[in-house]
Short mmCIF file of C-alpha atoms and ligand atoms in Angstrom, two decimals:
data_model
loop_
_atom_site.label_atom_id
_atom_site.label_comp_id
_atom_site.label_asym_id
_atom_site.label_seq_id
_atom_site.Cartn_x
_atom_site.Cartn_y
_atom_site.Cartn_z
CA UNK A 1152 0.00 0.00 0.00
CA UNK A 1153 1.24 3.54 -1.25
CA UNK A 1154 1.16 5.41 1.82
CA UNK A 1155 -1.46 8.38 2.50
CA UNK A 1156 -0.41 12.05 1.06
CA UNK A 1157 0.80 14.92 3.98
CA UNK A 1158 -1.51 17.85 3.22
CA UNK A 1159 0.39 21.61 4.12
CA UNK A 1160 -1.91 23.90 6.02
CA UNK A 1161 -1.89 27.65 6.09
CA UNK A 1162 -0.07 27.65 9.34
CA UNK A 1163 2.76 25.61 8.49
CA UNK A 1164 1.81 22.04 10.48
CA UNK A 1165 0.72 19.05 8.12
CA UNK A 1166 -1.90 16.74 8.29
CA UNK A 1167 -2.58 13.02 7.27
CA UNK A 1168 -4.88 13.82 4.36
CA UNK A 1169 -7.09 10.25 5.00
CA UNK A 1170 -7.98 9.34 8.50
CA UNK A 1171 -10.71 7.70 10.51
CA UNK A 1172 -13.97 9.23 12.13
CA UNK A 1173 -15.31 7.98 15.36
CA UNK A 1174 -18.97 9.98 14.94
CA UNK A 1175 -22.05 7.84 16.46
CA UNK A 1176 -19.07 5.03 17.63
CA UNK A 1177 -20.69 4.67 21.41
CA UNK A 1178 -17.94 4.92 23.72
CA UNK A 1179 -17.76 1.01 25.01
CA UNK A 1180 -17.01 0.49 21.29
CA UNK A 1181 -14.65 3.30 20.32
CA UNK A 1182 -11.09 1.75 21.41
CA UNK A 1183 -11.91 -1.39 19.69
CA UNK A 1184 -12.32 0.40 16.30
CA UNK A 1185 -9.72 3.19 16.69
CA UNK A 1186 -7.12 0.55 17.50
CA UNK A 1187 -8.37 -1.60 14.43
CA UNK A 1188 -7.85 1.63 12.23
CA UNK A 1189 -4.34 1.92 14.32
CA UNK A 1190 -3.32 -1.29 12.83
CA UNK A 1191 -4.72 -1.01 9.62
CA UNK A 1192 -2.11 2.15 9.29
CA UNK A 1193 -4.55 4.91 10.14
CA UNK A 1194 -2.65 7.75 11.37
CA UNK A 1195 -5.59 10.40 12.01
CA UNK A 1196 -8.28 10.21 14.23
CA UNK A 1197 -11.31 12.98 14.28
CA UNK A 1198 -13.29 12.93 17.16
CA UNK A 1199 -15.05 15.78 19.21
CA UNK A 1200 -16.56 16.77 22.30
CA UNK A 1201 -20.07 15.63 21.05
CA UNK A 1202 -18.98 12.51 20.45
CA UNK A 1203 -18.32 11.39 23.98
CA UNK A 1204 -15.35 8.75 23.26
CA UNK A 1205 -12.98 11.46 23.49
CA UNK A 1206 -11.12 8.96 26.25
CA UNK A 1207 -11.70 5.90 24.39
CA UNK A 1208 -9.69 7.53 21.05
CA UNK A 1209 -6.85 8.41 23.89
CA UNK A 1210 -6.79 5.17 25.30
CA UNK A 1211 -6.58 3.49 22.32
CA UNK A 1212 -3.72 5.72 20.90
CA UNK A 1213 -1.81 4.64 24.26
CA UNK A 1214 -2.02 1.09 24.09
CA UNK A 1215 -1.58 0.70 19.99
CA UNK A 1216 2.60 1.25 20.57
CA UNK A 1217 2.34 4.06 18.11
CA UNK A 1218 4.19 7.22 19.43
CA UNK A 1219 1.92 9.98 20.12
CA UNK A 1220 3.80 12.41 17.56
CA UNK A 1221 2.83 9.70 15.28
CA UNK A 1222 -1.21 10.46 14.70
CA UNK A 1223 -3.30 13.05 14.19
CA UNK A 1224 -5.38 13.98 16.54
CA UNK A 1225 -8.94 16.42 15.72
CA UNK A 1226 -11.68 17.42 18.43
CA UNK A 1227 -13.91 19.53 18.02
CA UNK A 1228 -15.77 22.05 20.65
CA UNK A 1229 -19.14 21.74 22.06
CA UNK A 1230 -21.98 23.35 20.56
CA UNK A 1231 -22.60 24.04 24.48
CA UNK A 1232 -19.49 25.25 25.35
CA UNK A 1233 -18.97 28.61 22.97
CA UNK A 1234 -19.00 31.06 25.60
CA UNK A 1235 -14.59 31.90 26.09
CA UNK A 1236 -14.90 30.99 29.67
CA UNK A 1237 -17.37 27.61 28.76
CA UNK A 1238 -15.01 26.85 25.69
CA UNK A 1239 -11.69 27.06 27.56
CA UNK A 1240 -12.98 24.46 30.40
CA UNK A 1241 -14.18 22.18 27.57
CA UNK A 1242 -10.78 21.97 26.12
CA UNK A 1243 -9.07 21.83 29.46
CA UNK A 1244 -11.15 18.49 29.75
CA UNK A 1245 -10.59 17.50 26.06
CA UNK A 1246 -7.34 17.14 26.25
CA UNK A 1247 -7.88 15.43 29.55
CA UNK A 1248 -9.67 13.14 28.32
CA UNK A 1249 -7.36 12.30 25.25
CA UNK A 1250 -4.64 12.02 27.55
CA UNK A 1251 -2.24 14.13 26.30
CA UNK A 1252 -1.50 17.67 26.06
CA UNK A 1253 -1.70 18.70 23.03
CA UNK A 1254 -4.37 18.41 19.69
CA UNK A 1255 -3.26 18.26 16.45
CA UNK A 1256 -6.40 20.28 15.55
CA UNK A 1257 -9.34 21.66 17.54
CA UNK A 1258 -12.16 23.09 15.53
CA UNK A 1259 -15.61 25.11 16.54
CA UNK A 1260 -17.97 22.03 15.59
CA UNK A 1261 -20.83 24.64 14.15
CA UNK A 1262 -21.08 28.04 14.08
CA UNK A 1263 -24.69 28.23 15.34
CA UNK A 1264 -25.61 31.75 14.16
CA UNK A 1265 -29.17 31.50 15.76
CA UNK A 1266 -27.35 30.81 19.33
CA UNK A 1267 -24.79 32.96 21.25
CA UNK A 1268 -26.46 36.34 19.64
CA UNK A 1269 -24.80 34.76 16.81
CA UNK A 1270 -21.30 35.46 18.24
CA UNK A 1271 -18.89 32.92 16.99
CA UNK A 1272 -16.70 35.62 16.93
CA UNK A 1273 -15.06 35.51 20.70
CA UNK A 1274 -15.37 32.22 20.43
CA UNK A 1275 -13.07 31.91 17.30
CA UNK A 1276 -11.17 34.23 19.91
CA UNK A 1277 -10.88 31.67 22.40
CA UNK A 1278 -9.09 28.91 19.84
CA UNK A 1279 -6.67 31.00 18.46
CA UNK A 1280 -5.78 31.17 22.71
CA UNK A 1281 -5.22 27.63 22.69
CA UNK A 1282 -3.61 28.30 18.86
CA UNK A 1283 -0.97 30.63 20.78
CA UNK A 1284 -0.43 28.88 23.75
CA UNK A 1285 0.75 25.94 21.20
CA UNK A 1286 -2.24 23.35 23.10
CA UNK A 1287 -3.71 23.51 19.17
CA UNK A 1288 -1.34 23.12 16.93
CA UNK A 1289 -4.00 23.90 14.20
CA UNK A 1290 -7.33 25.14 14.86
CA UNK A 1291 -10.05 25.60 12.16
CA UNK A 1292 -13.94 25.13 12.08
CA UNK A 1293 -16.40 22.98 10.59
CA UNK A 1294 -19.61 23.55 9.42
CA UNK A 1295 -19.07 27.55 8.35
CA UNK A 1296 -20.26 28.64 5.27
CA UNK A 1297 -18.79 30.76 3.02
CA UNK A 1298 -20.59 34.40 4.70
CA UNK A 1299 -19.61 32.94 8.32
CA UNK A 1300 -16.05 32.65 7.39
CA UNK A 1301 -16.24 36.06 6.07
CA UNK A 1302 -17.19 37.18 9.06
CA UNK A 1303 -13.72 35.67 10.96
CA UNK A 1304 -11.41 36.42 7.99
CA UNK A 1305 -12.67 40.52 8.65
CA UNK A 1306 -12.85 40.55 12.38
CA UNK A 1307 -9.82 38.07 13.63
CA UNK A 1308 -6.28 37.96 12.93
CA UNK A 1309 -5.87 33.85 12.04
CA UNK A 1310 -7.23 31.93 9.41
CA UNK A 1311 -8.95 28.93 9.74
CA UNK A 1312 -6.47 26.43 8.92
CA UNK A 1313 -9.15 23.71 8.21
CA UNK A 1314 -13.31 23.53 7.36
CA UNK A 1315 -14.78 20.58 7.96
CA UNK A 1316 -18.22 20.10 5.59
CA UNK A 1317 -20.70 17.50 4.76
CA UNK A 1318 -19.49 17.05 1.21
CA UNK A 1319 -19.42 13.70 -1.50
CA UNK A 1320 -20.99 13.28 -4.40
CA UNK A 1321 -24.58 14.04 -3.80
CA UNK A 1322 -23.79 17.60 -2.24
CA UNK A 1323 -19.88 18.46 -3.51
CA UNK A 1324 -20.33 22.40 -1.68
CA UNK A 1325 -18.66 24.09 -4.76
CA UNK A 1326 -19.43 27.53 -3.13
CA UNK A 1327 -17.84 26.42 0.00
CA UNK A 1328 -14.58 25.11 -1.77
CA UNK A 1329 -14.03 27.99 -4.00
CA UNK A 1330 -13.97 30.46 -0.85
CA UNK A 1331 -11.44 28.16 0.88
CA UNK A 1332 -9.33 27.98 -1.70
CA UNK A 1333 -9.08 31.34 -2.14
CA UNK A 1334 -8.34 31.85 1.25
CA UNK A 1335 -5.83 28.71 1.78
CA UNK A 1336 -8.30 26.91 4.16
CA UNK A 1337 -8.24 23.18 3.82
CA UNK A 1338 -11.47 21.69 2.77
CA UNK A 1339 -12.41 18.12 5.36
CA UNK A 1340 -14.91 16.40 4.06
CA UNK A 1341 -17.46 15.04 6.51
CA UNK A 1342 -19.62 11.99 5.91
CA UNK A 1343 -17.48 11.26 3.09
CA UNK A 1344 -19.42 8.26 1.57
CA UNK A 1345 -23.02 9.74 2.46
CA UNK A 1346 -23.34 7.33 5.27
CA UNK A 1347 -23.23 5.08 2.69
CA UNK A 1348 -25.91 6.56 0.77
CA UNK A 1349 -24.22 6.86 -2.46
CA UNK A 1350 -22.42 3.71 -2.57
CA UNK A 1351 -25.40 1.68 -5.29
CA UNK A 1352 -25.49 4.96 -7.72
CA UNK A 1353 -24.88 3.21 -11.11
CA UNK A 1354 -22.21 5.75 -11.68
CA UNK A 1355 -20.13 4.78 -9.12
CA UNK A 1356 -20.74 1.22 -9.52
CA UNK A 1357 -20.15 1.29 -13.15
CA UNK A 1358 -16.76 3.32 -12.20
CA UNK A 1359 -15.78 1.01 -9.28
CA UNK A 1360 -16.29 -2.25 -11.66
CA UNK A 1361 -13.60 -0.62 -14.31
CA UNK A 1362 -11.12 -0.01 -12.04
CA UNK A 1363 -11.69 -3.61 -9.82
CA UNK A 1364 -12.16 -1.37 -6.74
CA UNK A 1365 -15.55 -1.39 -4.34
CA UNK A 1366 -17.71 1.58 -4.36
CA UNK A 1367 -16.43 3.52 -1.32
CA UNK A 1368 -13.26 2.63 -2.13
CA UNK A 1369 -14.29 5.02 -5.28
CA UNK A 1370 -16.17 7.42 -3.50
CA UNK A 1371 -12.90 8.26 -1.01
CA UNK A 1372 -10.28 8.51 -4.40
CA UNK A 1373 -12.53 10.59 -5.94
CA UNK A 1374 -12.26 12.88 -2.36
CA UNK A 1375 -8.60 12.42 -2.49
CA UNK A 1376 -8.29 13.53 -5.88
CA UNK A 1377 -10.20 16.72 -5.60
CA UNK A 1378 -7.38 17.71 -2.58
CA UNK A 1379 -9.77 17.30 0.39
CA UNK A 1380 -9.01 15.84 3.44
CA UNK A 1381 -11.53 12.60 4.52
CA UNK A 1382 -12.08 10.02 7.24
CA UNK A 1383 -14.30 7.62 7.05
CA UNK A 1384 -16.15 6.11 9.81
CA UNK A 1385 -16.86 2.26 10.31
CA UNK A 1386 -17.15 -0.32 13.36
CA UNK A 1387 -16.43 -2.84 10.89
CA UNK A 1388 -12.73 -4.24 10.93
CA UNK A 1389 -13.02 -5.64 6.72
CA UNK A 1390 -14.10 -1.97 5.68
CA UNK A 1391 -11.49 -0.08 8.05
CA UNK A 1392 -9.05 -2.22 5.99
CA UNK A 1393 -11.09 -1.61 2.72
CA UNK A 1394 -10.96 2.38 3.02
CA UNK A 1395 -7.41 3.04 3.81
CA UNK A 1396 -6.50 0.55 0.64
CA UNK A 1397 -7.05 3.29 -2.00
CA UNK A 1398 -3.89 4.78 -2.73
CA UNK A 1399 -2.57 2.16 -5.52
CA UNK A 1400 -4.69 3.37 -7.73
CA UNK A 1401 -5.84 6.95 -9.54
CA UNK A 1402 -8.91 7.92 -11.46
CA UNK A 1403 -9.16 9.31 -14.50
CA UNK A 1404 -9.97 13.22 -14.63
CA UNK A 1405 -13.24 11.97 -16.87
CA UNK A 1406 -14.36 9.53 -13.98
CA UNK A 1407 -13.41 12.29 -11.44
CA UNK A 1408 -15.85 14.74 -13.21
CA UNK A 1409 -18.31 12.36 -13.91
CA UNK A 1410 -18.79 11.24 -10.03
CA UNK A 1411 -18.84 15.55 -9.69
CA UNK A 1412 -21.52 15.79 -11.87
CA UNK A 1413 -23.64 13.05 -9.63
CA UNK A 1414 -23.96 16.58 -6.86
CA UNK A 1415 -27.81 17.19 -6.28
CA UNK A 1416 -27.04 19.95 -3.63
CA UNK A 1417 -28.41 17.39 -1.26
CA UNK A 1418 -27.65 17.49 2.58
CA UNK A 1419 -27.82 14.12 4.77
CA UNK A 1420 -27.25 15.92 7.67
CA UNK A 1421 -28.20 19.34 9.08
CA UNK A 1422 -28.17 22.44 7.59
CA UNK A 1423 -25.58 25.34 9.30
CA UNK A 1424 -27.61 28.41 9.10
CA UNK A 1425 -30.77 26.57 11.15
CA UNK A 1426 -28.70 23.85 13.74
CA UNK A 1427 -28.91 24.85 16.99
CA UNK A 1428 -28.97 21.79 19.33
CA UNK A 1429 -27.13 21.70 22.43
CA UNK A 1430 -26.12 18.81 24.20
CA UNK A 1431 -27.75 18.43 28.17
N1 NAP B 617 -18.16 18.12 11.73
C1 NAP B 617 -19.33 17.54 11.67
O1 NAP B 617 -20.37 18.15 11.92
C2 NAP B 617 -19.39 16.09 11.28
C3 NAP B 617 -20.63 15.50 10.98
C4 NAP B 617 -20.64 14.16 10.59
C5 NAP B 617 -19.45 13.46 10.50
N2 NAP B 617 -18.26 14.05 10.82
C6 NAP B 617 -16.97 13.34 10.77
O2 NAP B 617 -16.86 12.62 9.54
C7 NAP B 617 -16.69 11.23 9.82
C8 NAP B 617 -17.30 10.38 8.73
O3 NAP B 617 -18.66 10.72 8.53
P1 NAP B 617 -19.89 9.77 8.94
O4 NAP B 617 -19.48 8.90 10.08
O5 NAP B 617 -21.07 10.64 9.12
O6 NAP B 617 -20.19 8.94 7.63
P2 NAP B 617 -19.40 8.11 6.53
O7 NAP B 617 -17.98 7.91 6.89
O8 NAP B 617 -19.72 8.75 5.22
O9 NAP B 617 -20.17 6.73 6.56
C9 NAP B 617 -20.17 5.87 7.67
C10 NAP B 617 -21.20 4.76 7.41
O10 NAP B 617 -20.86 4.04 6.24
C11 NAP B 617 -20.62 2.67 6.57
N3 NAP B 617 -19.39 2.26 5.83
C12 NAP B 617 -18.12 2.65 6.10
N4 NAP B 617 -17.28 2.12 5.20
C13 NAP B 617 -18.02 1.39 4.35
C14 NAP B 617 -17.71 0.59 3.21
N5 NAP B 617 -16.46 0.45 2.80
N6 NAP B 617 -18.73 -0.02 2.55
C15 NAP B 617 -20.00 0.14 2.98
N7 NAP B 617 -20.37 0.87 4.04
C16 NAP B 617 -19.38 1.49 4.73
C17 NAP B 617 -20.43 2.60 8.07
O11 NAP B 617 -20.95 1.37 8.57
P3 NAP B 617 -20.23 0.50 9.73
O12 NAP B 617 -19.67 1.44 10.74
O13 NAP B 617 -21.39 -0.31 10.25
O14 NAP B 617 -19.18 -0.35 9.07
C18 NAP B 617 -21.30 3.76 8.53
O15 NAP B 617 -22.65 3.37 8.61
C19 NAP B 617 -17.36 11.07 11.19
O16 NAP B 617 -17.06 9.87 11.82
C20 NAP B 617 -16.86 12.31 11.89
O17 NAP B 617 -15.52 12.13 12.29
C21 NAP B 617 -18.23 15.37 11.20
#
């Protein structure tokens, strides 16, 4: 296996551009699947505060021999937790949790505009604290659209380094990549495969017969390809194995549009401008 391409961020760090997501992974089931992605030569985890197995990504990390310096780590803050005083306990106990002392990346997890008198701006404040005092190496957000990250790129002095979408084939967020590449943010896709949605579209099964490769194994190239950073999220030890196995083989620029052209600007998960859930 070709191993997975270093991505440079605006900042200077680099990051793993494939990795392994650990959203809706209960707890009690979170070291078991971290470690198998360990061993399957997964070198970047994304978790978050939401996700509650914060301690079971750590704990794996720990006991899977691989030196900390050696993976990636993302979290991500609590939708509850945006006020600066709020936000700087929650990533006190983040990095508690992980067990170390240090993130790779932390990232505001949405920007909920209809929340906080729509002030993500002190919060954005409040990472690039963590940012300075060198507790994030990277810090970025997820979720913000392009007139949010207006916003931050007028009233604050660093860039997002990273922001993390919902984007594959059925919703590719053109808008949102064109403003990050103008502005050197890295574009993560989230829920790279659909959830799985997209994996019986004719396209892509047509595409993934040619080439002798399955589906998502299609789905994640074509993600590669395009320059955005992905992590895919399974309990299941044959497709941890299956996802990471996609770098011994390319597409061809006509099968990468074609899979571009499946995008119906549709969303499987929520929509930025309306979310406002906070955890209890
Ligand atoms: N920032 C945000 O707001 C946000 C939101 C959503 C997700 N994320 C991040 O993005 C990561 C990935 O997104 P996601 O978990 O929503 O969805 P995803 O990775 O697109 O899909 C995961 C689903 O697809 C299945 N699957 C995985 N590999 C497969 C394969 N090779 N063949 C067939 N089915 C396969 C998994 O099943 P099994 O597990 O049963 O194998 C699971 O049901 C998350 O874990 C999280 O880190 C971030």
């Amino acid at each position: 296996m070709t191993s997975v391409p270093q991505i440079m961020l605006n900042d200077g760090q680099t990051i793993p551009q494939f990795g392994f997501g650990v959203f809706q992974i209960p707890p009690e089931q979170t070291a078991e699947a971290t470690s198998a992605a360990l061993r399957a030569g997964y070198r970047h985890i994304d978790t978050a505060q939401m996700y509650r197995n914060e301690a079971a990504v750590g704990a794996a990390i720990r006991d899977s021999g691989v030196a900390r310096s050696e993976v990636f780590i993302t979290s991500k803050l609590s939708n509850a937790a945006h006020l600066p005083a709020d936000a700087r306990k929650a990533f006190d106990n983040s990095l508690s949790a992980l067990g170390t002392d240090y993130v790779d990346l932390f990232l505001i997890h949405w920007p909920l505009p209809t929340r906080y008198d729509g002030d993500f701006i002190s919060t954005w404040r409040t990472l690039e604290e963590f940012y300075r005092d060198g507790r994030a190496r990277s810090i970025g957000v997820s979720n913000f659209q392009p007139h949010h990250l207006r916003r931050i790129h007028q009233e604050c002095e660093i860039t997002p380094a990273v922001d993390q979408n919902e984007i594959h084939p059925y919703f590719t967020q053109d808008d949102v990549r064109e403003f990050c590449a103008e502005h050197q943010i890295a574009i993560e896709a989230w829920s790279p495969i659909a959830q799985g949605k997209v994996l019986d579209d004719p396209t892509i099964t047509e595409i993934a017969a040619r080439y002798g490769k399955t589906p998502a194994q299609v789905v994640l190239r074509w993600q590669i390809e395009r320059g955005d950073i992905v992590f895919p999220k399974s309990v299941t030890p044959a497709r941890i194995r299956e996802n990471i196995d996609i770098f011994d083989f390319e597409l061809s620029g006509e099968d990468v549009e074609a899979i571009s052209a499946l995008n119906r600007n549709e969303r499987s998960g929520a929509d930025p401008d309306k979310f406002d859930w906070i955890p209890a």
